[in-house]
């Protein structure tokens, strides 16, 4: 499995990995493009070889066998060499910088690392939700779901829930005698 591309991949920060419906792996790196592994061969796509129109990428998911990639210039949709980019100039997305993408209830949710909010993409339509609670912006670190509720960890250790209409700060950690700065992983079991 180790060839020149795989060896190169091991030197980069991997932001995310997904598998398509043919069990091909897609690995997204920060600043070094997208890697594809079909079980035999590795391919590398970046801004230099035309496979990626942007350099910095932060999040990846796959829906209906099409890639969605969060970048510093918006959300990329498609496949290498055949991308559509959604940004604040041509769509209803809240921000050009996307650091998290999550699929929930047949929608895609795009989080930004700034105060511009949360974007939902469903059935070809964009909707923006405010992410300020009690004067503090939810800066998403991780996202998971339980039934119809999104759970989002934010900087400073807060957990927020979103039921599709309203954000609430969870009190689940209020009785724990620990000060959190950064809660990086979360699972609902």
mmCIF file with all atom_site columns, N, CA, C and O in Angstrom, residues 5-28:
data_model
loop_
_atom_site.group_PDB
_atom_site.id
_atom_site.type_symbol
_atom_site.label_atom_id
_atom_site.label_alt_id
_atom_site.label_comp_id
_atom_site.label_asym_id
_atom_site.label_entity_id
_atom_site.label_seq_id
_atom_site.pdbx_PDB_ins_code
_atom_site.Cartn_x
_atom_site.Cartn_y
_atom_site.Cartn_z
_atom_site.occupancy
_atom_site.B_iso_or_equiv
_atom_site.pdbx_formal_charge
_atom_site.auth_seq_id
_atom_site.auth_comp_id
_atom_site.auth_asym_id
_atom_site.auth_atom_id
_atom_site.pdbx_PDB_model_num
ATOM 1  N N  . UNK A 1 5  ? 2.694   8.467  -3.129 1.00 0.00 ? 5  UNK A N  1
ATOM 2  C CA . UNK A 1 5  ? 1.576   9.290  -2.662 1.00 0.00 ? 5  UNK A CA 1
ATOM 3  C C  . UNK A 1 5  ? 1.203   8.932  -1.232 1.00 0.00 ? 5  UNK A C  1
ATOM 4  O O  . UNK A 1 5  ? 1.001   9.798  -0.387 1.00 0.00 ? 5  UNK A O  1
ATOM 5  N N  . UNK A 1 6  ? 1.113   7.644  -0.908 1.00 0.00 ? 6  UNK A N  1
ATOM 6  C CA . UNK A 1 6  ? 0.760   7.237  0.453  1.00 0.00 ? 6  UNK A CA 1
ATOM 7  C C  . UNK A 1 6  ? 1.801   7.716  1.451  1.00 0.00 ? 6  UNK A C  1
ATOM 8  O O  . UNK A 1 6  ? 1.463   8.152  2.554  1.00 0.00 ? 6  UNK A O  1
ATOM 9  N N  . UNK A 1 7  ? 3.066   7.661  1.071  1.00 0.00 ? 7  UNK A N  1
ATOM 10 C CA . UNK A 1 7  ? 4.130   8.158  1.943  1.00 0.00 ? 7  UNK A CA 1
ATOM 11 C C  . UNK A 1 7  ? 3.970   9.659  2.158  1.00 0.00 ? 7  UNK A C  1
ATOM 12 O O  . UNK A 1 7  ? 4.123   10.159 3.264  1.00 0.00 ? 7  UNK A O  1
ATOM 13 N N  . UNK A 1 8  ? 3.623   10.394 1.109  1.00 0.00 ? 8  UNK A N  1
ATOM 14 C CA . UNK A 1 8  ? 3.392   11.831 1.219  1.00 0.00 ? 8  UNK A CA 1
ATOM 15 C C  . UNK A 1 8  ? 2.209   12.126 2.134  1.00 0.00 ? 8  UNK A C  1
ATOM 16 O O  . UNK A 1 8  ? 2.253   13.032 2.951  1.00 0.00 ? 8  UNK A O  1
ATOM 17 N N  . UNK A 1 9  ? 1.141   11.351 2.007  1.00 0.00 ? 9  UNK A N  1
ATOM 18 C CA . UNK A 1 9  ? -0.051  11.543 2.834  1.00 0.00 ? 9  UNK A CA 1
ATOM 19 C C  . UNK A 1 9  ? 0.287   11.411 4.316  1.00 0.00 ? 9  UNK A C  1
ATOM 20 O O  . UNK A 1 9  ? -0.238  12.145 5.144  1.00 0.00 ? 9  UNK A O  1
ATOM 21 N N  . UNK A 1 10 ? 1.167   10.507 4.661  1.00 0.00 ? 10 UNK A N  1
ATOM 22 C CA . UNK A 1 10 ? 1.505   10.281 6.069  1.00 0.00 ? 10 UNK A CA 1
ATOM 23 C C  . UNK A 1 10 ? 2.197   11.478 6.706  1.00 0.00 ? 10 UNK A C  1
ATOM 24 O O  . UNK A 1 10 ? 2.262   11.578 7.926  1.00 0.00 ? 10 UNK A O  1
ATOM 25 N N  . UNK A 1 11 ? 2.659   12.425 5.906  1.00 0.00 ? 11 UNK A N  1
ATOM 26 C CA . UNK A 1 11 ? 3.344   13.617 6.434  1.00 0.00 ? 11 UNK A CA 1
ATOM 27 C C  . UNK A 1 11 ? 2.378   14.780 6.671  1.00 0.00 ? 11 UNK A C  1
ATOM 28 O O  . UNK A 1 11 ? 2.781   15.795 7.207  1.00 0.00 ? 11 UNK A O  1
ATOM 29 N N  . UNK A 1 12 ? 1.136   14.640 6.257  1.00 0.00 ? 12 UNK A N  1
ATOM 30 C CA . UNK A 1 12 ? 0.185   15.750 6.318  1.00 0.00 ? 12 UNK A CA 1
ATOM 31 C C  . UNK A 1 12 ? -0.838  15.554 7.426  1.00 0.00 ? 12 UNK A C  1
ATOM 32 O O  . UNK A 1 12 ? -1.111  14.443 7.853  1.00 0.00 ? 12 UNK A O  1
ATOM 33 N N  . UNK A 1 13 ? -1.453  16.659 7.829  1.00 0.00 ? 13 UNK A N  1
ATOM 34 C CA . UNK A 1 13 ? -2.557  16.598 8.785  1.00 0.00 ? 13 UNK A CA 1
ATOM 35 C C  . UNK A 1 13 ? -3.822  16.210 8.033  1.00 0.00 ? 13 UNK A C  1
ATOM 36 O O  . UNK A 1 13 ? -4.250  16.912 7.120  1.00 0.00 ? 13 UNK A O  1
ATOM 37 N N  . UNK A 1 14 ? -4.415  15.094 8.421  1.00 0.00 ? 14 UNK A N  1
ATOM 38 C CA . UNK A 1 14 ? -5.640  14.623 7.780  1.00 0.00 ? 14 UNK A CA 1
ATOM 39 C C  . UNK A 1 14 ? -6.820  15.216 8.537  1.00 0.00 ? 14 UNK A C  1
ATOM 40 O O  . UNK A 1 14 ? -6.985  15.009 9.728  1.00 0.00 ? 14 UNK A O  1
ATOM 41 N N  . UNK A 1 15 ? -7.642  15.987 7.845  1.00 0.00 ? 15 UNK A N  1
ATOM 42 C CA . UNK A 1 15 ? -8.801  16.649 8.453  1.00 0.00 ? 15 UNK A CA 1
ATOM 43 C C  . UNK A 1 15 ? -10.030 15.757 8.497  1.00 0.00 ? 15 UNK A C  1
ATOM 44 O O  . UNK A 1 15 ? -10.925 15.970 9.291  1.00 0.00 ? 15 UNK A O  1
ATOM 45 N N  . UNK A 1 16 ? -10.093 14.791 7.602  1.00 0.00 ? 16 UNK A N  1
ATOM 46 C CA . UNK A 1 16 ? -11.244 13.899 7.594  1.00 0.00 ? 16 UNK A CA 1
ATOM 47 C C  . UNK A 1 16 ? -11.101 12.835 6.532  1.00 0.00 ? 16 UNK A C  1
ATOM 48 O O  . UNK A 1 16 ? -10.332 12.988 5.583  1.00 0.00 ? 16 UNK A O  1
ATOM 49 N N  . UNK A 1 17 ? -11.838 11.736 6.714  1.00 0.00 ? 17 UNK A N  1
ATOM 50 C CA . UNK A 1 17 ? -11.861 10.644 5.741  1.00 0.00 ? 17 UNK A CA 1
ATOM 51 C C  . UNK A 1 17 ? -13.301 10.174 5.573  1.00 0.00 ? 17 UNK A C  1
ATOM 52 O O  . UNK A 1 17 ? -14.047 10.101 6.549  1.00 0.00 ? 17 UNK A O  1
ATOM 53 N N  . UNK A 1 18 ? -13.660 9.868  4.347  1.00 0.00 ? 18 UNK A N  1
ATOM 54 C CA . UNK A 1 18 ? -14.979 9.308  4.054  1.00 0.00 ? 18 UNK A CA 1
ATOM 55 C C  . UNK A 1 18 ? -14.809 8.196  3.031  1.00 0.00 ? 18 UNK A C  1
ATOM 56 O O  . UNK A 1 18 ? -13.796 8.128  2.330  1.00 0.00 ? 18 UNK A O  1
ATOM 57 N N  . UNK A 1 19 ? -15.815 7.338  2.954  1.00 0.00 ? 19 UNK A N  1
ATOM 58 C CA . UNK A 1 19 ? -15.838 6.268  1.974  1.00 0.00 ? 19 UNK A CA 1
ATOM 59 C C  . UNK A 1 19 ? -17.063 6.448  1.095  1.00 0.00 ? 19 UNK A C  1
ATOM 60 O O  . UNK A 1 19 ? -18.160 6.720  1.596  1.00 0.00 ? 19 UNK A O  1
ATOM 61 N N  . UNK A 1 20 ? -16.874 6.284  -0.226 1.00 0.00 ? 20 UNK A N  1
ATOM 62 C CA . UNK A 1 20 ? -18.010 6.388  -1.143 1.00 0.00 ? 20 UNK A CA 1
ATOM 63 C C  . UNK A 1 20 ? -18.707 5.033  -1.233 1.00 0.00 ? 20 UNK A C  1
ATOM 64 O O  . UNK A 1 20 ? -18.318 4.070  -0.576 1.00 0.00 ? 20 UNK A O  1
ATOM 65 N N  . UNK A 1 21 ? -19.750 4.950  -2.073 1.00 0.00 ? 21 UNK A N  1
ATOM 66 C CA . UNK A 1 21 ? -20.530 3.709  -2.130 1.00 0.00 ? 21 UNK A CA 1
ATOM 67 C C  . UNK A 1 21 ? -19.804 2.572  -2.841 1.00 0.00 ? 21 UNK A C  1
ATOM 68 O O  . UNK A 1 21 ? -20.296 1.456  -2.886 1.00 0.00 ? 21 UNK A O  1
ATOM 69 N N  . UNK A 1 22 ? -18.617 2.838  -3.403 1.00 0.00 ? 22 UNK A N  1
ATOM 70 C CA . UNK A 1 22 ? -17.783 1.787  -3.994 1.00 0.00 ? 22 UNK A CA 1
ATOM 71 C C  . UNK A 1 22 ? -16.619 1.433  -3.059 1.00 0.00 ? 22 UNK A C  1
ATOM 72 O O  . UNK A 1 22 ? -15.682 0.779  -3.463 1.00 0.00 ? 22 UNK A O  1
ATOM 73 N N  . UNK A 1 23 ? -16.717 1.911  -1.815 1.00 0.00 ? 23 UNK A N  1
ATOM 74 C CA . UNK A 1 23 ? -15.728 1.670  -0.767 1.00 0.00 ? 23 UNK A CA 1
ATOM 75 C C  . UNK A 1 23 ? -14.358 2.290  -1.067 1.00 0.00 ? 23 UNK A C  1
ATOM 76 O O  . UNK A 1 23 ? -13.335 1.816  -0.587 1.00 0.00 ? 23 UNK A O  1
ATOM 77 N N  . UNK A 1 24 ? -14.341 3.330  -1.891 1.00 0.00 ? 24 UNK A N  1
ATOM 78 C CA . UNK A 1 24 ? -13.123 4.106  -2.112 1.00 0.00 ? 24 UNK A CA 1
ATOM 79 C C  . UNK A 1 24 ? -12.956 5.083  -0.960 1.00 0.00 ? 24 UNK A C  1
ATOM 80 O O  . UNK A 1 24 ? -13.936 5.670  -0.498 1.00 0.00 ? 24 UNK A O  1
ATOM 81 N N  . UNK A 1 25 ? -11.724 5.262  -0.510 1.00 0.00 ? 25 UNK A N  1
ATOM 82 C CA . UNK A 1 25 ? -11.458 6.191  0.577  1.00 0.00 ? 25 UNK A CA 1
ATOM 83 C C  . UNK A 1 25 ? -11.045 7.554  0.011  1.00 0.00 ? 25 UNK A C  1
ATOM 84 O O  . UNK A 1 25 ? -10.266 7.644  -0.940 1.00 0.00 ? 25 UNK A O  1
ATOM 85 N N  . UNK A 1 26 ? -11.570 8.598  0.617  1.00 0.00 ? 26 UNK A N  1
ATOM 86 C CA . UNK A 1 26 ? -11.195 9.974  0.311  1.00 0.00 ? 26 UNK A CA 1
ATOM 87 C C  . UNK A 1 26 ? -10.643 10.576 1.593  1.00 0.00 ? 26 UNK A C  1
ATOM 88 O O  . UNK A 1 26 ? -11.323 10.580 2.619  1.00 0.00 ? 26 UNK A O  1
ATOM 89 N N  . UNK A 1 27 ? -9.417  11.062 1.541  1.00 0.00 ? 27 UNK A N  1
ATOM 90 C CA . UNK A 1 27 ? -8.773  11.662 2.719  1.00 0.00 ? 27 UNK A CA 1
ATOM 91 C C  . UNK A 1 27 ? -8.467  13.122 2.411  1.00 0.00 ? 27 UNK A C  1
ATOM 92 O O  . UNK A 1 27 ? -7.807  13.433 1.413  1.00 0.00 ? 27 UNK A O  1
ATOM 93 N N  . UNK A 1 28 ? -8.932  14.003 3.263  1.00 0.00 ? 28 UNK A N  1
ATOM 94 C CA . UNK A 1 28 ? -8.750  15.437 3.085  1.00 0.00 ? 28 UNK A CA 1
ATOM 95 C C  . UNK A 1 28 ? -7.647  15.926 4.015  1.00 0.00 ? 28 UNK A C  1
ATOM 96 O O  . UNK A 1 28 ? -7.627  15.589 5.192  1.00 0.00 ? 28 UNK A O  1
#
